[in-house]
Amino acid sequence: AGISGGHINPAVTFGLFLARKLSLTRALYYMVMQCLGAICGAGVVKGFEGRHQYTLLGGGANSVNPGYTKGDGLGAEIVGTFVLVYTVFSATDAKRNARDSHVPILAPLPIGFAVFLVHLATIPITGTGINPARSLGAAIIFNKDKGWDDHWIFWVGPFIGAALAAL
């Protein structure tokens, strides 16, 4: 976190870029590195799980679950990512440092809690994307139709949610 601020999510990075907290060059560099890290991470998971278990679990690839429409999935990703990015903005607001010196130390708690709540709400709908890099890594390593059919939702939804939070 001391080098990049702990950026692990392109949607959060995009929101911070739109809010003028990051330069375009730094934001793009972070996003590329986040995607490469997610691909490597998904490969490690596949190696540890073994081919049978990995295939049985769908490689962790996101998709819109049966009983939901693509619109439901897109909406879930927009709202879920909005909650996450808005929480990041709130928890890391520099204006709060003057009156709450503990905010930088405690910032991971509300952010982690927001991620937890978003997962509870959206796992039944999309398996919870809210991080385009994680969705990309799983889709590339799994490399089956399930991982690619609705993949656009896991980029468009989070980027719209991040833009709304930045606004």
PDB file of C-alpha atoms in Angstrom:
ATOM      1  CA  ALA A   1       0.000   0.000   0.000  1.00  0.00           C
ATOM      2  CA  GLY A   2       2.941   2.341   0.543  1.00  0.00           C
ATOM      3  CA  ILE A   3       3.790   2.246  -3.174  1.00  0.00           C
ATOM      4  CA  SER A   4       0.397   2.302  -4.893  1.00  0.00           C
ATOM      5  CA  GLY A   5      -2.064   3.055  -2.131  1.00  0.00           C
ATOM      6  CA  GLY A   6      -3.185  -0.573  -2.166  1.00  0.00           C
ATOM      7  CA  HIS A   7      -4.927  -0.404  -5.537  1.00  0.00           C
ATOM      8  CA  ILE A   8      -6.141  -3.881  -6.523  1.00  0.00           C
ATOM      9  CA  ASN A   9      -9.302  -2.978  -8.434  1.00  0.00           C
ATOM     10  CA  PRO A  10      -9.481  -1.163 -11.803  1.00  0.00           C
ATOM     11  CA  ALA A  11     -12.954   0.185 -10.962  1.00  0.00           C
ATOM     12  CA  VAL A  12     -11.668   1.872  -7.800  1.00  0.00           C
ATOM     13  CA  THR A  13      -8.652   3.186  -9.721  1.00  0.00           C
ATOM     14  CA  PHE A  14     -10.994   4.520 -12.429  1.00  0.00           C
ATOM     15  CA  GLY A  15     -13.149   6.260  -9.824  1.00  0.00           C
ATOM     16  CA  LEU A  16     -10.080   7.851  -8.244  1.00  0.00           C
ATOM     17  CA  PHE A  17      -8.885   8.950 -11.693  1.00  0.00           C
ATOM     18  CA  LEU A  18     -12.250  10.590 -12.419  1.00  0.00           C
ATOM     19  CA  ALA A  19     -12.072  12.360  -9.059  1.00  0.00           C
ATOM     20  CA  ARG A  20      -8.621  13.664 -10.057  1.00  0.00           C
ATOM     21  CA  LYS A  21      -6.805  11.737  -7.338  1.00  0.00           C
ATOM     22  CA  LEU A  22      -4.607   9.925  -9.926  1.00  0.00           C
ATOM     23  CA  SER A  23      -3.016  10.892 -13.225  1.00  0.00           C
ATOM     24  CA  LEU A  24      -4.090   9.109 -16.406  1.00  0.00           C
ATOM     25  CA  THR A  25      -0.655   7.514 -16.783  1.00  0.00           C
ATOM     26  CA  ARG A  26      -0.631   6.163 -13.228  1.00  0.00           C
ATOM     27  CA  ALA A  27      -4.252   4.966 -13.484  1.00  0.00           C
ATOM     28  CA  LEU A  28      -3.560   3.053 -16.718  1.00  0.00           C
ATOM     29  CA  TYR A  29      -0.366   1.554 -15.309  1.00  0.00           C
ATOM     30  CA  TYR A  30      -2.200   0.419 -12.161  1.00  0.00           C
ATOM     31  CA  MET A  31      -5.021  -1.118 -14.225  1.00  0.00           C
ATOM     32  CA  VAL A  32      -2.641  -3.079 -16.444  1.00  0.00           C
ATOM     33  CA  MET A  33      -0.720  -4.356 -13.411  1.00  0.00           C
ATOM     34  CA  GLN A  34      -3.969  -5.236 -11.598  1.00  0.00           C
ATOM     35  CA  CYS A  35      -5.086  -7.312 -14.587  1.00  0.00           C
ATOM     36  CA  LEU A  36      -1.723  -9.068 -14.870  1.00  0.00           C
ATOM     37  CA  GLY A  37      -1.780  -9.807 -11.138  1.00  0.00           C
ATOM     38  CA  ALA A  38      -5.292 -11.226 -11.396  1.00  0.00           C
ATOM     39  CA  ILE A  39      -4.303 -13.493 -14.282  1.00  0.00           C
ATOM     40  CA  CYS A  40      -1.322 -14.779 -12.289  1.00  0.00           C
ATOM     41  CA  GLY A  41      -3.479 -15.213  -9.185  1.00  0.00           C
ATOM     42  CA  ALA A  42      -6.108 -17.183 -11.091  1.00  0.00           C
ATOM     43  CA  GLY A  43      -3.349 -19.397 -12.468  1.00  0.00           C
ATOM     44  CA  VAL A  44      -2.058 -20.071  -8.957  1.00  0.00           C
ATOM     45  CA  VAL A  45      -5.577 -20.964  -7.785  1.00  0.00           C
ATOM     46  CA  LYS A  46      -5.960 -23.383 -10.705  1.00  0.00           C
ATOM     47  CA  GLY A  47      -2.631 -24.981  -9.789  1.00  0.00           C
ATOM     48  CA  PHE A  48      -3.608 -25.483  -6.153  1.00  0.00           C
ATOM     49  CA  GLU A  49      -7.147 -26.725  -6.831  1.00  0.00           C
ATOM     50  CA  GLY A  50      -6.270 -29.243  -9.518  1.00  0.00           C
ATOM     51  CA  ARG A  51      -8.019 -29.609 -12.857  1.00  0.00           C
ATOM     52  CA  HIS A  52     -11.109 -31.535 -11.626  1.00  0.00           C
ATOM     53  CA  GLN A  53     -11.986 -29.277  -8.703  1.00  0.00           C
ATOM     54  CA  TYR A  54     -11.182 -26.143 -10.709  1.00  0.00           C
ATOM     55  CA  THR A  55     -13.465 -27.187 -13.576  1.00  0.00           C
ATOM     56  CA  LEU A  56     -16.198 -28.309 -11.179  1.00  0.00           C
ATOM     57  CA  LEU A  57     -16.216 -24.825  -9.585  1.00  0.00           C
ATOM     58  CA  GLY A  58     -16.202 -23.043 -12.942  1.00  0.00           C
ATOM     59  CA  GLY A  59     -12.752 -21.581 -12.399  1.00  0.00           C
ATOM     60  CA  GLY A  60     -14.197 -18.754 -10.343  1.00  0.00           C
ATOM     61  CA  ALA A  61     -15.416 -17.110 -13.546  1.00  0.00           C
ATOM     62  CA  ASN A  62     -18.301 -14.689 -13.161  1.00  0.00           C
ATOM     63  CA  SER A  63     -21.574 -15.028 -15.042  1.00  0.00           C
ATOM     64  CA  VAL A  64     -25.171 -13.983 -14.623  1.00  0.00           C
ATOM     65  CA  ASN A  65     -26.823 -16.804 -12.721  1.00  0.00           C
ATOM     66  CA  PRO A  66     -29.957 -18.603 -13.984  1.00  0.00           C
ATOM     67  CA  GLY A  67     -33.144 -16.792 -13.091  1.00  0.00           C
ATOM     68  CA  TYR A  68     -31.607 -13.349 -13.603  1.00  0.00           C
ATOM     69  CA  THR A  69     -31.370 -11.225 -16.739  1.00  0.00           C
ATOM     70  CA  LYS A  70     -28.300  -9.479 -18.103  1.00  0.00           C
ATOM     71  CA  GLY A  71     -29.942  -6.242 -16.933  1.00  0.00           C
ATOM     72  CA  ASP A  72     -30.192  -7.630 -13.398  1.00  0.00           C
ATOM     73  CA  GLY A  73     -26.515  -8.556 -13.526  1.00  0.00           C
ATOM     74  CA  LEU A  74     -25.485  -5.165 -14.875  1.00  0.00           C
ATOM     75  CA  GLY A  75     -27.567  -3.391 -12.223  1.00  0.00           C
ATOM     76  CA  ALA A  76     -26.076  -5.512  -9.447  1.00  0.00           C
ATOM     77  CA  GLU A  77     -22.547  -4.730 -10.636  1.00  0.00           C
ATOM     78  CA  ILE A  78     -23.283  -0.997 -10.927  1.00  0.00           C
ATOM     79  CA  VAL A  79     -24.817  -0.747  -7.459  1.00  0.00           C
ATOM     80  CA  GLY A  80     -22.259  -3.037  -5.831  1.00  0.00           C
ATOM     81  CA  THR A  81     -19.307  -1.148  -7.280  1.00  0.00           C
ATOM     82  CA  PHE A  82     -20.903   2.197  -6.411  1.00  0.00           C
ATOM     83  CA  VAL A  83     -21.132   1.102  -2.774  1.00  0.00           C
ATOM     84  CA  LEU A  84     -17.500  -0.025  -2.782  1.00  0.00           C
ATOM     85  CA  VAL A  85     -16.038   3.063  -4.476  1.00  0.00           C
ATOM     86  CA  TYR A  86     -18.195   5.468  -2.461  1.00  0.00           C
ATOM     87  CA  THR A  87     -16.962   3.761   0.708  1.00  0.00           C
ATOM     88  CA  VAL A  88     -13.350   4.089  -0.471  1.00  0.00           C
ATOM     89  CA  PHE A  89     -13.896   7.819  -1.041  1.00  0.00           C
ATOM     90  CA  SER A  90     -15.541   8.223   2.357  1.00  0.00           C
ATOM     91  CA  ALA A  91     -12.984   6.190   4.286  1.00  0.00           C
ATOM     92  CA  THR A  92      -9.960   7.849   2.701  1.00  0.00           C
ATOM     93  CA  ASP A  93     -11.211  11.457   2.552  1.00  0.00           C
ATOM     94  CA  ALA A  94      -8.226  13.697   3.292  1.00  0.00           C
ATOM     95  CA  LYS A  95     -10.526  16.353   4.784  1.00  0.00           C
ATOM     96  CA  ARG A  96     -11.358  13.956   7.612  1.00  0.00           C
ATOM     97  CA  ASN A  97      -7.709  13.607   8.665  1.00  0.00           C
ATOM     98  CA  ALA A  98      -7.726  16.917  10.501  1.00  0.00           C
ATOM     99  CA  ARG A  99     -10.484  15.891  12.893  1.00  0.00           C
ATOM    100  CA  ASP A 100     -10.129  12.102  12.812  1.00  0.00           C
ATOM    101  CA  SER A 101      -6.456  11.187  12.921  1.00  0.00           C
ATOM    102  CA  HIS A 102      -7.340   7.481  13.107  1.00  0.00           C
ATOM    103  CA  VAL A 103      -9.074   7.431   9.700  1.00  0.00           C
ATOM    104  CA  PRO A 104      -6.066   6.255   7.602  1.00  0.00           C
ATOM    105  CA  ILE A 105      -5.416   3.401  10.026  1.00  0.00           C
ATOM    106  CA  LEU A 106      -9.047   2.287  10.144  1.00  0.00           C
ATOM    107  CA  ALA A 107      -9.896   2.848   6.446  1.00  0.00           C
ATOM    108  CA  PRO A 108      -9.604  -0.868   5.564  1.00  0.00           C
ATOM    109  CA  LEU A 109     -12.385  -1.755   8.029  1.00  0.00           C
ATOM    110  CA  PRO A 110     -15.293   0.083   6.345  1.00  0.00           C
ATOM    111  CA  ILE A 111     -13.929  -0.815   2.902  1.00  0.00           C
ATOM    112  CA  GLY A 112     -13.738  -4.502   3.821  1.00  0.00           C
ATOM    113  CA  PHE A 113     -17.199  -4.370   5.387  1.00  0.00           C
ATOM    114  CA  ALA A 114     -18.588  -2.775   2.206  1.00  0.00           C
ATOM    115  CA  VAL A 115     -17.037  -5.563   0.117  1.00  0.00           C
ATOM    116  CA  PHE A 116     -18.559  -8.135   2.488  1.00  0.00           C
ATOM    117  CA  LEU A 117     -22.051  -6.605   2.254  1.00  0.00           C
ATOM    118  CA  VAL A 118     -21.874  -6.282  -1.526  1.00  0.00           C
ATOM    119  CA  HIS A 119     -20.888  -9.951  -1.768  1.00  0.00           C
ATOM    120  CA  LEU A 120     -23.843 -10.974   0.401  1.00  0.00           C
ATOM    121  CA  ALA A 121     -26.198  -9.068  -1.888  1.00  0.00           C
ATOM    122  CA  THR A 122     -24.767  -9.936  -5.311  1.00  0.00           C
ATOM    123  CA  ILE A 123     -23.325 -13.445  -5.117  1.00  0.00           C
ATOM    124  CA  PRO A 124     -26.744 -14.945  -6.008  1.00  0.00           C
ATOM    125  CA  ILE A 125     -27.001 -12.686  -9.071  1.00  0.00           C
ATOM    126  CA  THR A 126     -23.509 -12.572 -10.634  1.00  0.00           C
ATOM    127  CA  GLY A 127     -21.131 -14.300  -8.253  1.00  0.00           C
ATOM    128  CA  THR A 128     -20.016 -10.732  -7.406  1.00  0.00           C
ATOM    129  CA  GLY A 129     -17.661  -9.112  -9.850  1.00  0.00           C
ATOM    130  CA  ILE A 130     -17.085  -5.508  -8.664  1.00  0.00           C
ATOM    131  CA  ASN A 131     -13.430  -5.989  -9.656  1.00  0.00           C
ATOM    132  CA  PRO A 132     -12.885  -6.193 -13.427  1.00  0.00           C
ATOM    133  CA  ALA A 133      -9.333  -7.499 -12.991  1.00  0.00           C
ATOM    134  CA  ARG A 134     -10.472 -10.455 -10.892  1.00  0.00           C
ATOM    135  CA  SER A 135     -13.206 -11.251 -13.422  1.00  0.00           C
ATOM    136  CA  LEU A 136     -10.703 -11.018 -16.285  1.00  0.00           C
ATOM    137  CA  GLY A 137      -8.113 -13.225 -14.579  1.00  0.00           C
ATOM    138  CA  ALA A 138     -10.653 -15.961 -13.897  1.00  0.00           C
ATOM    139  CA  ALA A 139     -12.090 -15.755 -17.435  1.00  0.00           C
ATOM    140  CA  ILE A 140      -8.667 -15.980 -19.093  1.00  0.00           C
ATOM    141  CA  ILE A 141      -7.427 -18.915 -17.035  1.00  0.00           C
ATOM    142  CA  PHE A 142     -10.773 -20.807 -17.129  1.00  0.00           C
ATOM    143  CA  ASN A 143     -11.209 -19.941 -20.840  1.00  0.00           C
ATOM    144  CA  LYS A 144     -14.615 -21.536 -21.395  1.00  0.00           C
ATOM    145  CA  ASP A 145     -17.833 -19.973 -22.694  1.00  0.00           C
ATOM    146  CA  LYS A 146     -19.192 -19.519 -19.162  1.00  0.00           C
ATOM    147  CA  GLY A 147     -16.360 -17.129 -18.374  1.00  0.00           C
ATOM    148  CA  TRP A 148     -16.826 -15.028 -21.516  1.00  0.00           C
ATOM    149  CA  ASP A 149     -20.584 -15.044 -22.234  1.00  0.00           C
ATOM    150  CA  ASP A 150     -21.441 -12.125 -19.932  1.00  0.00           C
ATOM    151  CA  HIS A 151     -17.911 -10.824 -19.376  1.00  0.00           C
ATOM    152  CA  TRP A 152     -18.734  -7.319 -20.614  1.00  0.00           C
ATOM    153  CA  ILE A 153     -21.068  -6.887 -17.627  1.00  0.00           C
ATOM    154  CA  PHE A 154     -18.085  -7.222 -15.268  1.00  0.00           C
ATOM    155  CA  TRP A 155     -16.321  -4.284 -16.929  1.00  0.00           C
ATOM    156  CA  VAL A 156     -19.191  -1.988 -17.892  1.00  0.00           C
ATOM    157  CA  GLY A 157     -21.070  -2.319 -14.584  1.00  0.00           C
ATOM    158  CA  PRO A 158     -18.103  -1.599 -12.310  1.00  0.00           C
ATOM    159  CA  PHE A 159     -16.913   1.325 -14.419  1.00  0.00           C
ATOM    160  CA  ILE A 160     -20.397   2.902 -14.416  1.00  0.00           C
ATOM    161  CA  GLY A 161     -20.681   2.344 -10.636  1.00  0.00           C
ATOM    162  CA  ALA A 162     -17.248   3.890 -10.095  1.00  0.00           C
ATOM    163  CA  ALA A 163     -18.118   6.896 -12.264  1.00  0.00           C
ATOM    164  CA  LEU A 164     -21.333   7.464 -10.311  1.00  0.00           C
ATOM    165  CA  ALA A 165     -19.444   7.284  -7.020  1.00  0.00           C
ATOM    166  CA  ALA A 166     -16.828   9.739  -8.313  1.00  0.00           C
ATOM    167  CA  LEU A 167     -19.629  12.082  -9.372  1.00  0.00           C
TER     168      LEU A 167
END
